[in-house]
PDB file of C-alpha atoms and ligand atoms in Angstrom:
ATOM      1  CA  MET A 287       0.984  23.508  41.258  1.00 52.00           C
ATOM      2  CA  ALA A 288       3.442  25.497  43.904  1.00 49.00           C
ATOM      3  CA  ASN A 289       6.520  24.117  46.813  1.00 55.00           C
ATOM      4  CA  PHE A 290       6.699  20.635  46.090  1.00 71.00           C
ATOM      5  CA  GLU A 291       9.949  18.531  46.084  1.00 89.00           C
ATOM      6  CA  LEU A 292      10.630  16.873  42.762  1.00 97.00           C
ATOM      7  CA  ASP A 293      11.677  12.971  43.283  1.00 97.00           C
ATOM      8  CA  LYS A 294      15.221  12.920  42.061  1.00 96.00           C
ATOM      9  CA  ASN A 295      15.121   9.434  42.543  1.00 97.00           C
ATOM     10  CA  ASN A 296      12.398   8.588  40.142  1.00 97.00           C
ATOM     11  CA  ILE A 297      12.954  11.576  37.356  1.00 98.00           C
ATOM     12  CA  PRO A 298      12.704  10.936  34.238  1.00 98.00           C
ATOM     13  CA  THR A 299      15.587   9.006  31.519  1.00 98.00           C
ATOM     14  CA  HIS A 300      13.834  10.101  28.657  1.00 98.00           C
ATOM     15  CA  VAL A 301      11.516  12.824  28.068  1.00 98.00           C
ATOM     16  CA  ALA A 302      10.058  13.720  24.523  1.00 99.00           C
ATOM     17  CA  ILE A 303       7.893  16.675  23.629  1.00 98.00           C
ATOM     18  CA  ILE A 304       5.427  17.443  20.759  1.00 99.00           C
ATOM     19  CA  MET A 305       6.076  21.392  20.865  1.00 98.00           C
ATOM     20  CA  ASP A 306       3.007  22.286  19.222  1.00 98.00           C
ATOM     21  CA  GLY A 307       0.949  25.960  19.767  1.00 98.00           C
ATOM     22  CA  ASN A 308       3.526  28.329  17.983  1.00 98.00           C
ATOM     23  CA  GLY A 309       1.746  29.355  15.771  1.00 98.00           C
ATOM     24  CA  ARG A 310      -2.132  29.926  17.576  1.00 98.00           C
ATOM     25  CA  TRP A 311       0.384  31.657  20.629  1.00 98.00           C
ATOM     26  CA  ALA A 312       1.768  34.330  18.235  1.00 98.00           C
ATOM     27  CA  LYS A 313      -1.811  34.514  16.761  1.00 98.00           C
ATOM     28  CA  ALA A 314      -3.386  35.123  19.972  1.00 98.00           C
ATOM     29  CA  GLN A 315      -1.101  37.684  20.102  1.00 96.00           C
ATOM     30  CA  GLY A 316      -1.458  39.612  17.172  1.00 98.00           C
ATOM     31  CA  MET A 317       1.405  38.254  15.797  1.00 98.00           C
ATOM     32  CA  GLU A 318       2.875  36.028  12.719  1.00 97.00           C
ATOM     33  CA  ARG A 319       3.486  32.928  12.862  1.00 98.00           C
ATOM     34  CA  SER A 320       7.044  32.994  12.179  1.00 97.00           C
ATOM     35  CA  MET A 321       7.662  34.493  15.396  1.00 98.00           C
ATOM     36  CA  GLY A 322       5.336  32.222  17.573  1.00 98.00           C
ATOM     37  CA  HIS A 323       7.965  29.842  16.178  1.00 98.00           C
ATOM     38  CA  ALA A 324      11.022  32.658  17.333  1.00 97.00           C
ATOM     39  CA  LYS A 325       9.454  32.070  20.630  1.00 98.00           C
ATOM     40  CA  GLY A 326       9.024  28.188  20.878  1.00 97.00           C
ATOM     41  CA  THR A 327      12.827  27.842  19.553  1.00 96.00           C
ATOM     42  CA  GLU A 328      13.918  29.924  22.390  1.00 96.00           C
ATOM     43  CA  MET A 329      11.551  27.790  24.641  1.00 97.00           C
ATOM     44  CA  ALA A 330      13.225  24.631  23.684  1.00 96.00           C
ATOM     45  CA  ARG A 331      16.463  26.276  23.975  1.00 95.00           C
ATOM     46  CA  ARG A 332      15.560  27.347  28.191  1.00 96.00           C
ATOM     47  CA  ILE A 333      13.350  23.551  28.692  1.00 97.00           C
ATOM     48  CA  THR A 334      16.689  22.006  27.710  1.00 96.00           C
ATOM     49  CA  GLU A 335      18.474  23.768  30.470  1.00 95.00           C
ATOM     50  CA  GLU A 336      16.058  22.493  32.747  1.00 97.00           C
ATOM     51  CA  ALA A 337      15.857  18.882  31.600  1.00 97.00           C
ATOM     52  CA  THR A 338      19.959  18.845  32.216  1.00 96.00           C
ATOM     53  CA  ARG A 339      19.623  20.391  35.598  1.00 96.00           C
ATOM     54  CA  LEU A 340      17.350  17.558  36.551  1.00 97.00           C
ATOM     55  CA  GLY A 341      19.077  15.129  35.209  1.00 97.00           C
ATOM     56  CA  VAL A 342      17.049  14.604  32.676  1.00 98.00           C
ATOM     57  CA  LYS A 343      19.417  12.251  30.130  1.00 98.00           C
ATOM     58  CA  TYR A 344      17.430  12.090  26.780  1.00 98.00           C
ATOM     59  CA  LEU A 345      14.821  14.871  25.468  1.00 98.00           C
ATOM     60  CA  THR A 346      13.059  14.143  22.128  1.00 98.00           C
ATOM     61  CA  LEU A 347      12.272  17.398  20.586  1.00 98.00           C
ATOM     62  CA  TYR A 348       9.326  17.328  17.855  1.00 98.00           C
ATOM     63  CA  THR A 349      10.785  20.225  15.699  1.00 98.00           C
ATOM     64  CA  PHE A 350       9.433  19.497  12.129  1.00 98.00           C
ATOM     65  CA  SER A 351       7.558  16.398  10.812  1.00 98.00           C
ATOM     66  CA  THR A 352       7.476  14.601   7.900  1.00 98.00           C
ATOM     67  CA  GLU A 353       3.624  16.519   7.369  1.00 98.00           C
ATOM     68  CA  ASN A 354       5.599  19.703   7.641  1.00 98.00           C
ATOM     69  CA  TRP A 355       6.604  19.909   4.539  1.00 98.00           C
ATOM     70  CA  ASN A 356       2.928  20.213   3.539  1.00 98.00           C
ATOM     71  CA  ARG A 357       3.009  23.623   5.605  1.00 98.00           C
ATOM     72  CA  PRO A 358       3.034  26.879   3.018  1.00 97.00           C
ATOM     73  CA  PRO A 359       7.110  26.909   1.757  1.00 98.00           C
ATOM     74  CA  ALA A 360       7.694  30.923   3.301  1.00 97.00           C
ATOM     75  CA  GLU A 361       7.037  28.682   6.753  1.00 97.00           C
ATOM     76  CA  ILE A 362       9.163  26.169   6.349  1.00 98.00           C
ATOM     77  CA  ALA A 363      12.061  28.709   5.197  1.00 97.00           C
ATOM     78  CA  ALA A 364      10.965  30.180   8.658  1.00 97.00           C
ATOM     79  CA  ILE A 365      11.969  27.542  10.505  1.00 97.00           C
ATOM     80  CA  PHE A 366      14.699  26.548   8.998  1.00 97.00           C
ATOM     81  CA  THR A 367      16.559  29.866   9.637  1.00 96.00           C
ATOM     82  CA  LEU A 368      15.764  29.570  13.454  1.00 95.00           C
ATOM     83  CA  LEU A 369      17.256  26.518  13.396  1.00 94.00           C
ATOM     84  CA  LEU A 370      20.050  27.837  12.028  1.00 93.00           C
ATOM     85  CA  ASP A 371      20.483  30.995  14.154  1.00 92.00           C
ATOM     86  CA  ASN A 372      20.169  28.339  17.182  1.00 90.00           C
ATOM     87  CA  LEU A 373      22.200  25.132  15.848  1.00 88.00           C
ATOM     88  CA  GLU A 374      25.785  27.174  17.883  1.00 83.00           C
ATOM     89  CA  GLU A 375      27.767  25.086  19.389  1.00 82.00           C
ATOM     90  CA  GLU A 376      28.651  27.331  21.760  1.00 83.00           C
ATOM     91  CA  VAL A 377      25.459  26.679  23.220  1.00 83.00           C
ATOM     92  CA  PHE A 378      25.465  23.172  23.128  1.00 88.00           C
ATOM     93  CA  ILE A 379      29.148  23.426  24.435  1.00 87.00           C
ATOM     94  CA  LYS A 380      28.204  25.681  27.194  1.00 87.00           C
ATOM     95  CA  ASN A 381      26.223  23.757  28.575  1.00 89.00           C
ATOM     96  CA  LYS A 382      27.741  20.087  28.105  1.00 93.00           C
ATOM     97  CA  VAL A 383      24.782  18.896  25.907  1.00 96.00           C
ATOM     98  CA  ARG A 384      24.857  16.279  23.407  1.00 97.00           C
ATOM     99  CA  LEU A 385      23.097  16.780  20.400  1.00 97.00           C
ATOM    100  CA  ARG A 386      21.484  14.382  18.120  1.00 97.00           C
ATOM    101  CA  VAL A 387      18.757  14.713  15.569  1.00 98.00           C
ATOM    102  CA  ILE A 388      16.613  11.437  13.821  1.00 98.00           C
ATOM    103  CA  GLY A 389      14.461  12.205  11.257  1.00 98.00           C
ATOM    104  CA  ASP A 390      14.295  12.032   6.894  1.00 98.00           C
ATOM    105  CA  LEU A 391      17.861  14.655   7.022  1.00 97.00           C
ATOM    106  CA  GLY A 392      17.780  14.491   2.972  1.00 97.00           C
ATOM    107  CA  ARG A 393      15.579  16.471   2.610  1.00 97.00           C
ATOM    108  CA  LEU A 394      16.631  19.123   4.226  1.00 96.00           C
ATOM    109  CA  PRO A 395      18.575  22.237   3.229  1.00 95.00           C
ATOM    110  CA  GLU A 396      22.058  21.287   2.673  1.00 96.00           C
ATOM    111  CA  GLU A 397      23.466  23.855   5.497  1.00 95.00           C
ATOM    112  CA  VAL A 398      21.203  22.770   7.982  1.00 95.00           C
ATOM    113  CA  GLN A 399      23.541  18.980   7.280  1.00 96.00           C
ATOM    114  CA  ARG A 400      26.118  20.290   7.851  1.00 95.00           C
ATOM    115  CA  ARG A 401      25.039  22.536  10.121  1.00 94.00           C
ATOM    116  CA  ILE A 402      24.155  19.748  12.279  1.00 95.00           C
ATOM    117  CA  GLN A 403      26.569  17.751  10.895  1.00 96.00           C
ATOM    118  CA  ALA A 404      29.054  19.955  12.835  1.00 94.00           C
ATOM    119  CA  CYS A 405      27.230  20.300  16.185  1.00 94.00           C
ATOM    120  CA  MET A 406      26.890  16.656  16.745  1.00 95.00           C
ATOM    121  CA  ASP A 407      30.757  15.675  15.497  1.00 95.00           C
ATOM    122  CA  HIS A 408      31.767  18.341  18.329  1.00 93.00           C
ATOM    123  CA  THR A 409      29.104  17.426  21.143  1.00 95.00           C
ATOM    124  CA  ALA A 410      29.546  13.948  20.560  1.00 95.00           C
ATOM    125  CA  ASP A 411      31.435  13.563  23.723  1.00 95.00           C
ATOM    126  CA  TYR A 412      28.936  14.817  26.128  1.00 95.00           C
ATOM    127  CA  ASP A 413      27.107  12.321  28.215  1.00 91.00           C
ATOM    128  CA  ARG A 414      24.955  14.844  30.566  1.00 93.00           C
ATOM    129  CA  THR A 415      22.183  15.587  28.845  1.00 96.00           C
ATOM    130  CA  THR A 416      21.132  14.447  24.997  1.00 97.00           C
ATOM    131  CA  MET A 417      19.052  16.878  23.081  1.00 97.00           C
ATOM    132  CA  VAL A 418      17.064  15.067  20.490  1.00 98.00           C
ATOM    133  CA  VAL A 419      15.466  16.671  17.574  1.00 97.00           C
ATOM    134  CA  ALA A 420      13.551  15.767  14.927  1.00 98.00           C
ATOM    135  CA  LEU A 421      13.061  16.800  11.589  1.00 98.00           C
ATOM    136  CA  SER A 422      11.109  15.807   9.042  1.00 98.00           C
ATOM    137  CA  TYR A 423      10.596  12.867  11.456  1.00 98.00           C
ATOM    138  CA  SER A 424       7.854  10.882  11.197  1.00 98.00           C
ATOM    139  CA  SER A 425       8.108   7.000  12.368  1.00 98.00           C
ATOM    140  CA  ARG A 426       5.889   5.953   9.829  1.00 98.00           C
ATOM    141  CA  TRP A 427       8.241   6.168   7.738  1.00 98.00           C
ATOM    142  CA  GLU A 428      10.814   5.732  10.375  1.00 98.00           C
ATOM    143  CA  LEU A 429       9.176   2.024  10.872  1.00 98.00           C
ATOM    144  CA  THR A 430       9.057   2.286   7.081  1.00 98.00           C
ATOM    145  CA  GLU A 431      12.511   2.671   7.072  1.00 98.00           C
ATOM    146  CA  ALA A 432      13.351  -0.575   9.505  1.00 98.00           C
ATOM    147  CA  THR A 433      11.003  -2.951   7.737  1.00 98.00           C
ATOM    148  CA  LYS A 434      12.694  -1.829   4.263  1.00 98.00           C
ATOM    149  CA  GLN A 435      16.222  -2.426   6.143  1.00 98.00           C
ATOM    150  CA  ILE A 436      16.372  -5.212   8.243  1.00 98.00           C
ATOM    151  CA  ALA A 437      14.227  -7.313   5.055  1.00 98.00           C
ATOM    152  CA  ARG A 438      17.273  -6.264   3.032  1.00 98.00           C
ATOM    153  CA  GLN A 439      19.259  -8.167   5.821  1.00 98.00           C
ATOM    154  CA  VAL A 440      16.732 -11.743   6.038  1.00 98.00           C
ATOM    155  CA  LYS A 441      17.164 -11.583   2.324  1.00 98.00           C
ATOM    156  CA  GLU A 442      20.524 -11.279   1.934  1.00 98.00           C
ATOM    157  CA  GLY A 443      21.037 -13.964   4.314  1.00 98.00           C
ATOM    158  CA  LYS A 444      23.202 -11.738   7.206  1.00 98.00           C
ATOM    159  CA  ILE A 445      19.666 -12.793  10.193  1.00 98.00           C
ATOM    160  CA  LYS A 446      17.647 -15.434   9.931  1.00 98.00           C
ATOM    161  CA  GLU A 447      13.232 -14.783  10.050  1.00 98.00           C
ATOM    162  CA  GLU A 448      12.855 -15.819  14.037  1.00 98.00           C
ATOM    163  CA  ASP A 449      16.199 -13.059  14.964  1.00 98.00           C
ATOM    164  CA  ILE A 450      13.264 -10.635  13.711  1.00 98.00           C
ATOM    165  CA  THR A 451      12.421 -10.255  17.622  1.00 98.00           C
ATOM    166  CA  ASP A 452      11.095  -6.965  19.601  1.00 98.00           C
ATOM    167  CA  GLU A 453      14.394  -5.754  20.324  1.00 98.00           C
ATOM    168  CA  TYR A 454      15.744  -6.269  17.101  1.00 98.00           C
ATOM    169  CA  ILE A 455      12.880  -4.117  15.344  1.00 98.00           C
ATOM    170  CA  SER A 456      13.944  -1.628  18.241  1.00 98.00           C
ATOM    171  CA  SER A 457      18.227  -2.327  17.267  1.00 98.00           C
ATOM    172  CA  GLN A 458      17.087  -0.979  13.728  1.00 98.00           C
ATOM    173  CA  LEU A 459      15.278   2.656  14.809  1.00 98.00           C
ATOM    174  CA  GLN A 460      16.522   5.573  13.834  1.00 98.00           C
ATOM    175  CA  THR A 461      16.242   5.534  18.303  1.00 98.00           C
ATOM    176  CA  ASN A 462      18.052   2.321  18.936  1.00 98.00           C
ATOM    177  CA  PHE A 463      20.651   4.649  20.446  1.00 98.00           C
ATOM    178  CA  MET A 464      18.622   5.480  24.056  1.00 98.00           C
ATOM    179  CA  PRO A 465      16.156   4.115  25.964  1.00 98.00           C
ATOM    180  CA  ASP A 466      12.059   4.503  25.437  1.00 98.00           C
ATOM    181  CA  PRO A 467      10.107   7.632  26.645  1.00 98.00           C
ATOM    182  CA  ASP A 468       9.145   7.452  29.868  1.00 98.00           C
ATOM    183  CA  LEU A 469       6.648  10.638  29.631  1.00 99.00           C
ATOM    184  CA  LEU A 470       5.348  11.786  26.784  1.00 99.00           C
ATOM    185  CA  ILE A 471       4.187  15.680  26.943  1.00 99.00           C
ATOM    186  CA  ARG A 472       1.677  16.856  24.187  1.00 99.00           C
ATOM    187  CA  THR A 473       1.299  20.729  24.520  1.00 99.00           C
ATOM    188  CA  GLY A 474      -1.123  23.262  22.268  1.00 98.00           C
ATOM    189  CA  GLY A 475      -3.565  21.895  23.329  1.00 98.00           C
ATOM    190  CA  GLU A 476      -4.442  18.244  21.037  1.00 98.00           C
ATOM    191  CA  LYS A 477      -5.100  15.186  21.981  1.00 98.00           C
ATOM    192  CA  ARG A 478      -3.659  13.081  19.203  1.00 98.00           C
ATOM    193  CA  ILE A 479       0.488  11.269  18.147  1.00 98.00           C
ATOM    194  CA  SER A 480       0.796  13.082  14.951  1.00 98.00           C
ATOM    195  CA  ASN A 481       3.211  10.614  13.642  1.00 98.00           C
ATOM    196  CA  TYR A 482       5.458  10.552  16.845  1.00 98.00           C
ATOM    197  CA  LEU A 483       7.267   7.860  17.984  1.00 98.00           C
ATOM    198  CA  LEU A 484       4.801   4.984  17.566  1.00 98.00           C
ATOM    199  CA  TRP A 485       6.643   1.863  18.780  1.00 98.00           C
ATOM    200  CA  GLN A 486       8.892   3.796  20.881  1.00 98.00           C
ATOM    201  CA  CYS A 487       6.095   5.285  23.212  1.00 98.00           C
ATOM    202  CA  ALA A 488       3.858   1.728  23.609  1.00 98.00           C
ATOM    203  CA  TYR A 489       4.650   1.911  27.403  1.00 98.00           C
ATOM    204  CA  SER A 490       4.932   5.896  27.784  1.00 98.00           C
ATOM    205  CA  GLU A 491       2.744   8.462  30.254  1.00 98.00           C
ATOM    206  CA  PHE A 492       1.202  11.057  28.507  1.00 98.00           C
ATOM    207  CA  ILE A 493      -0.036  13.997  29.599  1.00 98.00           C
ATOM    208  CA  PHE A 494      -1.590  16.620  27.228  1.00 98.00           C
ATOM    209  CA  THR A 495      -1.233  20.492  28.028  1.00 98.00           C
ATOM    210  CA  ASP A 496      -3.699  23.137  26.721  1.00 98.00           C
ATOM    211  CA  THR A 497      -0.813  25.256  27.676  1.00 98.00           C
ATOM    212  CA  TYR A 498       0.600  27.213  24.222  1.00 98.00           C
ATOM    213  CA  TRP A 499       4.472  25.718  23.905  1.00 98.00           C
ATOM    214  CA  PRO A 500       6.262  29.763  23.337  1.00 98.00           C
ATOM    215  CA  ASP A 501       4.693  29.455  27.113  1.00 98.00           C
ATOM    216  CA  PHE A 502       5.953  26.000  28.607  1.00 98.00           C
ATOM    217  CA  ASP A 503       8.279  27.339  31.240  1.00 98.00           C
ATOM    218  CA  GLU A 504      10.717  25.478  33.759  1.00 98.00           C
ATOM    219  CA  ALA A 505       7.401  25.670  35.759  1.00 98.00           C
ATOM    220  CA  CYS A 506       5.636  23.623  33.273  1.00 98.00           C
ATOM    221  CA  PHE A 507       8.148  21.167  32.384  1.00 98.00           C
ATOM    222  CA  ARG A 508       8.364  20.881  36.389  1.00 98.00           C
ATOM    223  CA  ASP A 509       4.587  20.717  37.061  1.00 98.00           C
ATOM    224  CA  ALA A 510       4.660  17.709  34.210  1.00 98.00           C
ATOM    225  CA  ILE A 511       7.495  15.603  35.717  1.00 98.00           C
ATOM    226  CA  ALA A 512       5.809  16.282  39.375  1.00 98.00           C
ATOM    227  CA  GLU A 513       2.397  14.679  37.189  1.00 98.00           C
ATOM    228  CA  TYR A 514       4.800  12.170  36.371  1.00 98.00           C
ATOM    229  CA  GLN A 515       5.987  11.310  39.287  1.00 98.00           C
ATOM    230  CA  GLN A 516       2.551  10.627  40.433  1.00 97.00           C
ATOM    231  CA  ARG A 517       1.857   7.881  38.428  1.00 98.00           C
ATOM    232  CA  GLN A 518       1.826   4.176  38.716  1.00 97.00           C
ATOM    233  CA  ARG A 519       3.289   2.723  35.528  1.00 98.00           C
ATOM    234  CA  ARG A 520       2.283  -1.070  36.099  1.00 98.00           C
ATOM    235  CA  PHE A 521       3.907  -2.152  32.665  1.00 97.00           C
ATOM    236  CA  GLY A 522       1.004  -4.472  32.534  1.00 98.00           C
ATOM    237  CA  LYS A 523       1.151  -6.512  36.884  1.00 98.00           C
ATOM    238  CA  THR A 524      -0.511  -5.101  39.237  1.00 98.00           C
ATOM    239  CA  GLY A 525      -0.941  -2.429  41.314  1.00 98.00           C
ATOM    240  CA  ASP A 526       0.157  -4.783  44.187  1.00 98.00           C
ATOM    241  CA  GLN A 527       2.296  -6.642  42.480  1.00 98.00           C
ATOM    242  CA  VAL A 528       4.212  -2.837  41.270  1.00 97.00           C
ATOM    243  CA  GLU A 529       3.884  -2.127  45.694  1.00 96.00           C
ATOM    244  CA  ALA A 530       5.781  -5.151  46.478  1.00 97.00           C
ATOM    245  CA  GLU A 531       8.315  -5.067  43.958  1.00 95.00           C
ATOM    246  CA  LYS A 532       9.226  -2.009  45.187  1.00 88.00           C
ATOM    247  CA  LYS A 533       9.713  -3.492  48.726  1.00 86.00           C
TER     248      LYS A 533
HETATM  249  C1  LIG B 702       4.751  23.791  16.557  1.00 93.36           C
HETATM  250  O1  LIG B 702       3.365  25.058  16.171  1.00 93.36           O
HETATM  251  C2  LIG B 702       5.548  23.758  15.621  1.00 93.36           C
HETATM  252  C3  LIG B 702       5.473  23.252  14.568  1.00 93.36           C
HETATM  253  C4  LIG B 702       4.833  21.949  14.181  1.00 93.36           C
HETATM  254  C5  LIG B 702       6.844  23.387  13.082  1.00 93.36           C
HETATM  255  P1  LIG B 702       2.598  24.584  15.233  1.00 93.36           P
HETATM  256  O2  LIG B 702       3.155  25.629  13.739  1.00 93.36           O
HETATM  257  O3  LIG B 702       1.988  23.705  14.854  1.00 93.36           O
HETATM  258  O4  LIG B 702       1.975  25.913  16.074  1.00 93.36           O
HETATM  259  P2  LIG B 702      -0.194  25.861  15.744  1.00 93.36           P
HETATM  260  O5  LIG B 702      -0.095  24.514  16.608  1.00 93.36           O
HETATM  261  O6  LIG B 702      -0.674  26.325  14.400  1.00 93.36           O
HETATM  262  O7  LIG B 702      -0.593  26.528  16.735  1.00 93.36           O
HETATM  263  C1  LIG B 703       3.092  18.543  15.110  1.00 93.36           C
HETATM  264  O1  LIG B 703       2.442  19.368  15.434  1.00 93.36           O
HETATM  265  C2  LIG B 703       5.072  17.791  14.873  1.00 93.36           C
HETATM  266  C3  LIG B 703       5.684  19.002  15.340  1.00 93.36           C
HETATM  267  C4  LIG B 703       5.224  19.852  17.279  1.00 93.36           C
HETATM  268  C5  LIG B 703       7.071  19.619  15.179  1.00 93.36           C
HETATM  269  P1  LIG B 703       1.629  19.728  14.339  1.00 93.36           P
HETATM  270  O2  LIG B 703       0.943  21.256  14.383  1.00 93.36           O
HETATM  271  O3  LIG B 703       2.157  19.609  12.498  1.00 93.36           O
HETATM  272  O4  LIG B 703       0.502  18.403  14.341  1.00 93.36           O
HETATM  273  P2  LIG B 703      -0.717  18.356  13.600  1.00 93.36           P
HETATM  274  O5  LIG B 703      -0.956  17.870  12.014  1.00 93.36           O
HETATM  275  O6  LIG B 703      -1.860  18.928  13.862  1.00 93.36           O
HETATM  276  O7  LIG B 703      -1.376  16.895  13.862  1.00 93.36           O
HETATM  277 MG1  LIG B 704       0.223  22.069  15.279  1.00 93.36          MG
END
C-alpha cells in the first residue's frame, strides 16, 4: 500500500504484537540468531515511537514467552542482555512512553527485574502511550494464577461465587489496567497465537504477515492499521445493525 491516509478517528486503542521471525531473519542473512534479536529490539523501539505518533494508547509486545525458557541458554542470555541494554530510562522519558510489564517476572534475572522496576517507576505518570512488555508470559499461566487468586478470595469470604463475572475475571488478570486488544498482529508467517492473551483477544482483529519482525517497519505498521480500519467489527450483531449505530 502506498498513498493512504489513516482515519484518525479509528486508530486502535490497543495493538498487541507477536514479534516473530528474528531467528529466521538472521539465518537468511547468514548471521547468528542473536543478531536477529538485536535488530528486532531496534524495531520494537521504532514501532513504539510510531505508535506514539499515531495515537495508539497501548502497545503490548510479546517479547519472551514461558515456552521460550526452553531455548538454548546462550540464546536466552543474549535476549536478556539486549533487554538490559534497551531498557534505558532516557529513551522512554524522551518519548514520554510509560513502561508496564506482564508475565512471571520472578523468573527473570534480578538485574532485569531491577531495571524494569526503575523504568516503570520513572515513567508511571506518562499517559500518552504505554508500552507493555510481555516477559516470561503465557496466557495459560496468567489465567491459572488468576483462577487460584479467585478461588482464595471465595474461600476467604471476600467474594461470592455469583460475583465471578466476565468483568471480574478480566479485573484479576495482569492486563487489568488496559482494554482488550483491538488489533493483534503476528509477524514471521506463522498463523497461531502461541499462548498470548487468549482471554483478552476474544474479539480482537487478527493480522498475520509473512514479514519477519526485524523488517516490520513503520510503513508495515501503518499498513496493518489501514487493514484494520477496513474491517467491520460486529461483536455478534448484523452488519446492518452496526451501520445503523454509526449514524
Ligand atoms: C521471536 O523471534 C523472538 C522470540 C521468540 C524471543 P524468534 O526467535 O522466534 O524467531 P524465529 O521464529 O525462530 O525466526
Ligand atoms: C512467540 O514466538 C513468542 C514471542 C514472539 C516472544 P515463538 O517463536 O516462541 O512461537 P512458536 O513457539 O513458534 O509458536
Ligand atoms: Mg519464532
